[in-house]
XYZ file of C-alpha atoms in Angstrom:
335
model
C -47.707 -18.554 -19.845
C -47.344 -21.721 -17.793
C -43.553 -21.345 -17.968
C -43.738 -18.160 -15.897
C -45.885 -19.588 -13.105
C -42.991 -21.210 -11.208
C -40.745 -18.078 -11.440
C -43.652 -15.939 -10.209
C -44.228 -18.384 -7.350
C -40.542 -18.085 -6.377
C -40.790 -14.272 -6.401
C -44.003 -14.322 -4.362
C -42.519 -16.800 -1.857
C -39.445 -14.578 -1.569
C -41.603 -11.528 -0.750
C -43.793 -13.404 1.742
C -40.812 -15.065 3.429
C -39.046 -11.702 3.625
C -42.064 -10.031 5.241
C -42.562 -12.871 7.735
C -38.851 -13.054 8.479
C -38.567 -9.281 9.038
C -41.814 -8.592 10.872
C -42.171 -11.751 12.952
C -39.066 -13.910 13.327
C -36.473 -11.104 13.215
C -38.358 -8.868 15.676
C -38.948 -11.752 18.119
C -35.292 -12.783 18.086
C -34.317 -9.124 18.515
C -36.587 -8.656 21.524
C -35.372 -11.900 23.098
C -31.676 -11.063 22.699
C -32.017 -7.417 23.834
C -33.875 -8.521 26.984
C -30.939 -10.786 27.804
C -28.696 -7.686 27.479
C -26.119 -9.456 25.349
C -23.276 -6.961 24.596
C -23.404 -5.608 21.047
C -26.732 -7.269 20.236
C -28.538 -3.988 19.574
C -25.807 -2.903 17.138
C -26.065 -6.192 15.252
C -29.837 -5.992 14.885
C -29.715 -2.329 13.853
C -27.177 -3.268 11.193
C -29.426 -6.075 9.895
C -32.526 -3.837 9.793
C -34.457 -4.480 6.522
C -31.691 -6.754 5.267
C -33.603 -9.955 6.074
C -36.406 -8.847 3.769
C -33.989 -7.823 1.000
C -32.045 -11.093 1.122
C -35.173 -13.283 0.955
C -36.494 -11.222 -1.960
C -33.156 -11.543 -3.773
C -33.226 -15.310 -3.180
C -36.714 -15.466 -4.672
C -35.616 -13.528 -7.774
C -32.489 -15.694 -8.100
C -34.477 -18.941 -8.197
C -37.047 -17.314 -10.444
C -34.308 -16.488 -12.975
C -32.964 -20.051 -12.857
C -36.423 -21.516 -13.478
C -37.506 -18.926 -16.070
C -37.364 -19.408 -19.862
C -35.277 -16.260 -20.436
C -32.235 -16.381 -22.688
C -28.893 -17.302 -21.056
C -27.404 -13.882 -21.816
C -30.251 -12.048 -20.126
C -30.188 -14.513 -17.211
C -26.470 -13.825 -16.671
C -27.072 -10.076 -16.636
C -29.927 -10.438 -14.137
C -27.815 -12.717 -11.923
C -25.007 -10.156 -11.949
C -27.447 -7.447 -10.889
C -28.675 -9.635 -8.011
C -25.057 -10.399 -7.051
C -24.218 -6.673 -7.009
C -27.229 -5.858 -4.836
C -26.408 -8.740 -2.472
C -22.741 -7.774 -2.133
C -23.600 -4.125 -1.611
C -26.139 -5.020 1.084
C -23.507 -7.163 2.835
C -21.043 -4.250 2.568
C -23.646 -1.924 4.068
C -24.225 -4.330 6.972
C -20.480 -4.544 7.620
C -20.203 -0.742 7.500
C -23.050 -0.384 9.992
C -21.492 -3.000 12.260
C -18.114 -1.282 12.120
C -19.567 2.157 12.868
C -21.730 0.727 15.643
C -18.911 -1.080 17.424
C -16.620 1.939 17.022
C -19.350 4.031 18.686
C -19.585 1.444 21.468
C -15.823 1.562 21.955
C -15.584 5.353 22.045
C -18.477 5.582 24.493
C -16.396 3.469 26.868
C -13.263 5.498 26.133
C -13.628 8.844 27.842
C -13.058 11.880 25.682
C -12.909 10.193 22.254
C -14.976 11.775 19.504
C -17.792 9.542 18.295
C -18.747 10.964 14.887
C -15.317 11.455 13.365
C -13.983 7.965 14.082
C -17.220 6.084 13.384
C -17.781 7.900 10.081
C -14.172 7.251 9.081
C -14.518 3.534 9.852
C -17.817 3.355 7.971
C -16.347 5.138 4.930
C -13.323 2.825 4.795
C -15.535 -0.276 4.881
C -17.830 1.114 2.163
C -14.909 2.015 -0.119
C -13.204 -1.369 0.327
C -16.521 -3.181 -0.099
C -17.260 -1.285 -3.302
C -13.837 -2.107 -4.743
C -14.250 -5.792 -3.850
C -17.747 -5.742 -5.378
C -16.423 -4.309 -8.653
C -13.621 -6.855 -8.742
C -16.106 -9.683 -8.102
C -18.375 -8.754 -11.013
C -15.381 -8.599 -13.357
C -14.700 -4.864 -13.485
C -10.982 -3.999 -13.423
C -10.425 -1.681 -10.477
C -6.817 -0.631 -11.230
C -7.800 2.065 -13.761
C -10.518 3.242 -11.370
C -8.040 3.564 -8.499
C -5.612 5.425 -10.776
C -8.344 7.772 -11.960
C -9.472 8.386 -8.401
C -5.888 9.183 -7.418
C -5.490 11.761 -10.173
C -8.955 13.150 -9.596
C -8.265 13.260 -5.876
C -5.505 15.812 -6.449
C -7.895 18.123 -8.261
C -10.606 17.609 -5.668
C -8.066 18.209 -2.895
C -7.115 21.573 -4.383
C -10.778 22.542 -4.693
C -11.617 21.442 -1.142
C -8.648 22.824 0.760
C -10.782 24.276 3.569
C -12.748 21.041 3.986
C -9.583 18.932 4.064
C -7.961 21.370 6.501
C -10.922 20.922 8.855
C -10.806 17.141 8.397
C -7.106 16.803 9.235
C -7.426 19.342 12.042
C -10.187 17.174 13.487
C -7.890 14.146 13.393
C -5.137 16.199 15.012
C -7.452 17.266 17.840
C -8.593 13.681 18.444
C -5.127 12.126 18.287
C -3.435 14.821 20.386
C -6.306 14.732 22.931
C -6.064 18.488 23.390
C -9.848 18.587 23.140
C -12.055 15.615 23.929
C -15.779 15.032 23.905
C -17.103 16.031 27.316
C -14.349 18.553 28.077
C -15.248 22.029 29.322
C -13.333 24.604 27.270
C -13.112 28.390 27.111
C -12.094 29.943 23.796
C -9.991 33.077 23.447
C -13.060 34.980 22.213
C -14.873 34.305 25.500
C -17.179 31.484 24.380
C -17.178 28.488 26.695
C -19.023 25.226 27.191
C -18.859 21.441 26.939
C -17.469 19.791 23.801
C -20.224 17.473 22.601
C -18.686 16.139 19.393
C -15.879 16.522 16.857
C -17.062 15.807 13.316
C -15.151 15.777 10.031
C -15.740 19.516 9.623
C -16.368 21.208 12.972
C -16.405 20.906 16.721
C -19.697 21.366 18.569
C -19.609 23.150 21.927
C -22.711 23.327 24.124
C -22.952 26.352 26.386
C -24.438 26.275 29.875
C -27.381 28.259 28.462
C -28.021 25.254 26.151
C -26.938 27.147 23.029
C -24.615 25.424 20.583
C -21.376 26.908 19.238
C -20.051 25.520 15.956
C -16.284 25.971 15.588
C -14.423 24.845 12.429
C -11.766 22.304 13.384
C -9.006 24.317 11.715
C -9.939 27.396 13.774
C -9.994 25.428 17.018
C -6.675 23.726 16.258
C -4.979 27.128 15.897
C -6.902 28.948 18.652
C -5.794 29.782 22.177
C -8.197 28.119 24.585
C -8.376 26.794 28.134
C -9.383 23.183 28.704
C -10.682 22.906 32.269
C -10.694 19.102 32.104
C -6.974 18.758 31.469
C -4.863 17.321 32.933
C -7.797 16.167 35.113
C -11.465 17.038 35.583
C -11.024 17.860 39.246
C -10.473 21.543 39.873
C -9.699 23.687 42.897
C -12.470 26.061 43.911
C -11.158 29.250 45.516
C -13.271 31.675 47.516
C -12.171 34.923 49.143
C -13.688 35.814 52.522
C -13.017 38.625 54.980
C -13.627 38.636 58.741
C -13.454 41.460 61.250
C -10.304 42.328 63.186
C -12.038 41.249 66.403
C -12.427 37.653 65.182
C -10.627 34.660 66.669
C -8.669 33.507 63.602
C -8.208 29.980 64.958
C -11.988 29.679 65.284
C -12.466 31.196 61.839
C -10.158 28.594 60.310
C -11.813 25.700 62.166
C -15.378 26.743 61.271
C -14.541 27.506 57.634
C -12.852 24.107 57.120
C -15.845 22.320 58.674
C -18.242 24.118 56.338
C -15.997 23.364 53.344
C -16.051 19.647 54.217
C -19.848 19.721 54.417
C -20.021 21.252 50.944
C -17.552 18.717 49.546
C -19.625 15.889 51.030
C -22.618 17.179 49.066
C -21.059 17.908 45.670
C -17.807 15.900 45.555
C -17.894 13.017 48.076
C -15.315 11.083 46.060
C -12.757 13.846 46.785
C -13.456 14.156 50.498
C -10.053 12.633 51.336
C -8.437 15.780 49.892
C -8.569 18.176 52.836
C -9.787 21.735 52.146
C -7.646 24.492 53.581
C -7.515 28.268 53.917
C -4.772 30.853 53.997
C -4.927 34.272 55.617
C -3.170 36.759 53.383
C -4.217 40.415 53.777
C -4.785 43.000 56.500
C -7.389 44.949 54.571
C -8.988 48.293 55.417
C -12.027 46.707 57.069
C -11.173 43.010 57.387
C -8.593 40.279 57.623
C -8.904 38.454 54.310
C -8.379 34.788 53.644
C -8.841 32.440 50.680
C -10.540 29.059 50.999
C -9.369 26.204 48.762
C -11.327 22.992 48.141
C -11.533 20.451 45.354
C -14.632 19.874 43.225
C -15.334 17.254 40.578
C -15.309 19.551 37.561
C -15.371 23.155 36.400
C -19.139 23.634 36.448
C -19.359 22.419 40.067
C -17.714 25.678 41.135
C -21.045 27.455 40.776
C -23.025 25.213 43.080
C -20.010 25.017 45.391
C -19.816 28.790 45.847
C -23.592 28.955 46.222
C -23.527 26.447 49.083
C -20.450 27.999 50.697
C -22.003 31.477 50.844
C -25.165 30.149 52.484
C -23.480 27.802 54.930
C -20.631 30.150 55.897
C -23.031 33.041 56.483
C -25.155 30.856 58.764
C -22.210 29.343 60.705
C -20.439 32.678 61.087
C -23.621 34.132 62.601
C -23.904 31.184 64.976
C -20.258 31.482 66.059
C -20.359 35.277 66.352
C -17.882 35.797 63.512
C -18.505 39.096 61.763
C -18.123 39.617 58.035
C -17.466 43.386 57.929
C -18.556 45.814 55.268
C -17.114 49.266 54.452
C -18.304 52.047 56.772
C -17.652 55.742 56.316
C -17.890 58.220 59.181
C -18.817 61.806 58.370
C -17.836 64.446 60.964
C -19.738 67.743 60.926
C -18.002 70.835 62.322
C -20.091 73.811 63.194
C -18.670 77.258 62.492
């Protein structure tokens, strides 16, 4: 019984050290580094979450095995198990780090899908780590790779739709026809902002806050309009009619002034791009013109038109410019 006291002490010390390291030291270092806003620090600490505890516990078990009276054969097996757990935990940390830094990169790269690339990077690291782990513990990986290759053909035939969506997702990301954050309108009438492109589908969030799930293969072959390509900025057009008695020079001057006011409110970064209008039709009741001004993105057209209607109506009233409406005269003849 006395022979097992030292191994048990090692195990207990491993547990206690792991708890103290995780709950006290690790959390204090994490808080200190995050407060200093060191780039990538949050990703690193998220990747190491719980790993401090696991590694101290594994160290305790390792020294317990070395100091225990177990047979050499059993000790070797137990050491291999600890080695496998340690290597897998390191692989998991590397996979988390890779996915985290890929996410950080794509957040800084406008329009790149987060989920698809980060999950791909994480999967590659896990697969490579697993193969290295098997090779380290003495398992020949060549037959495994061969078997996976043959089995992959059968799996590929069974998962044609899934693979089609996967490769379509890569095509969409690489071609940049659709990017996260783009406002798109599908040929079936659905429209909204692309929030993410995953390995299977593309998520589109409507203005009403509903979510549309579109399989990647369907989107890759669909006819759609991307209102953020080639640039987010879009030209807002608004048709207005004024009476035949209006001074058209005054109409143009007042309308441009109002358009600049609206641009200053909703798109100040585009104010150097002058709005303009063009008269184009002698209509039945009015002389019609179209106002053109730039806004930051597709959705800004709504607030832009809202402000234009209010401000133009007010200024036209102040300047005595009439916006006519259809009038019908009925003549009564007595017999």
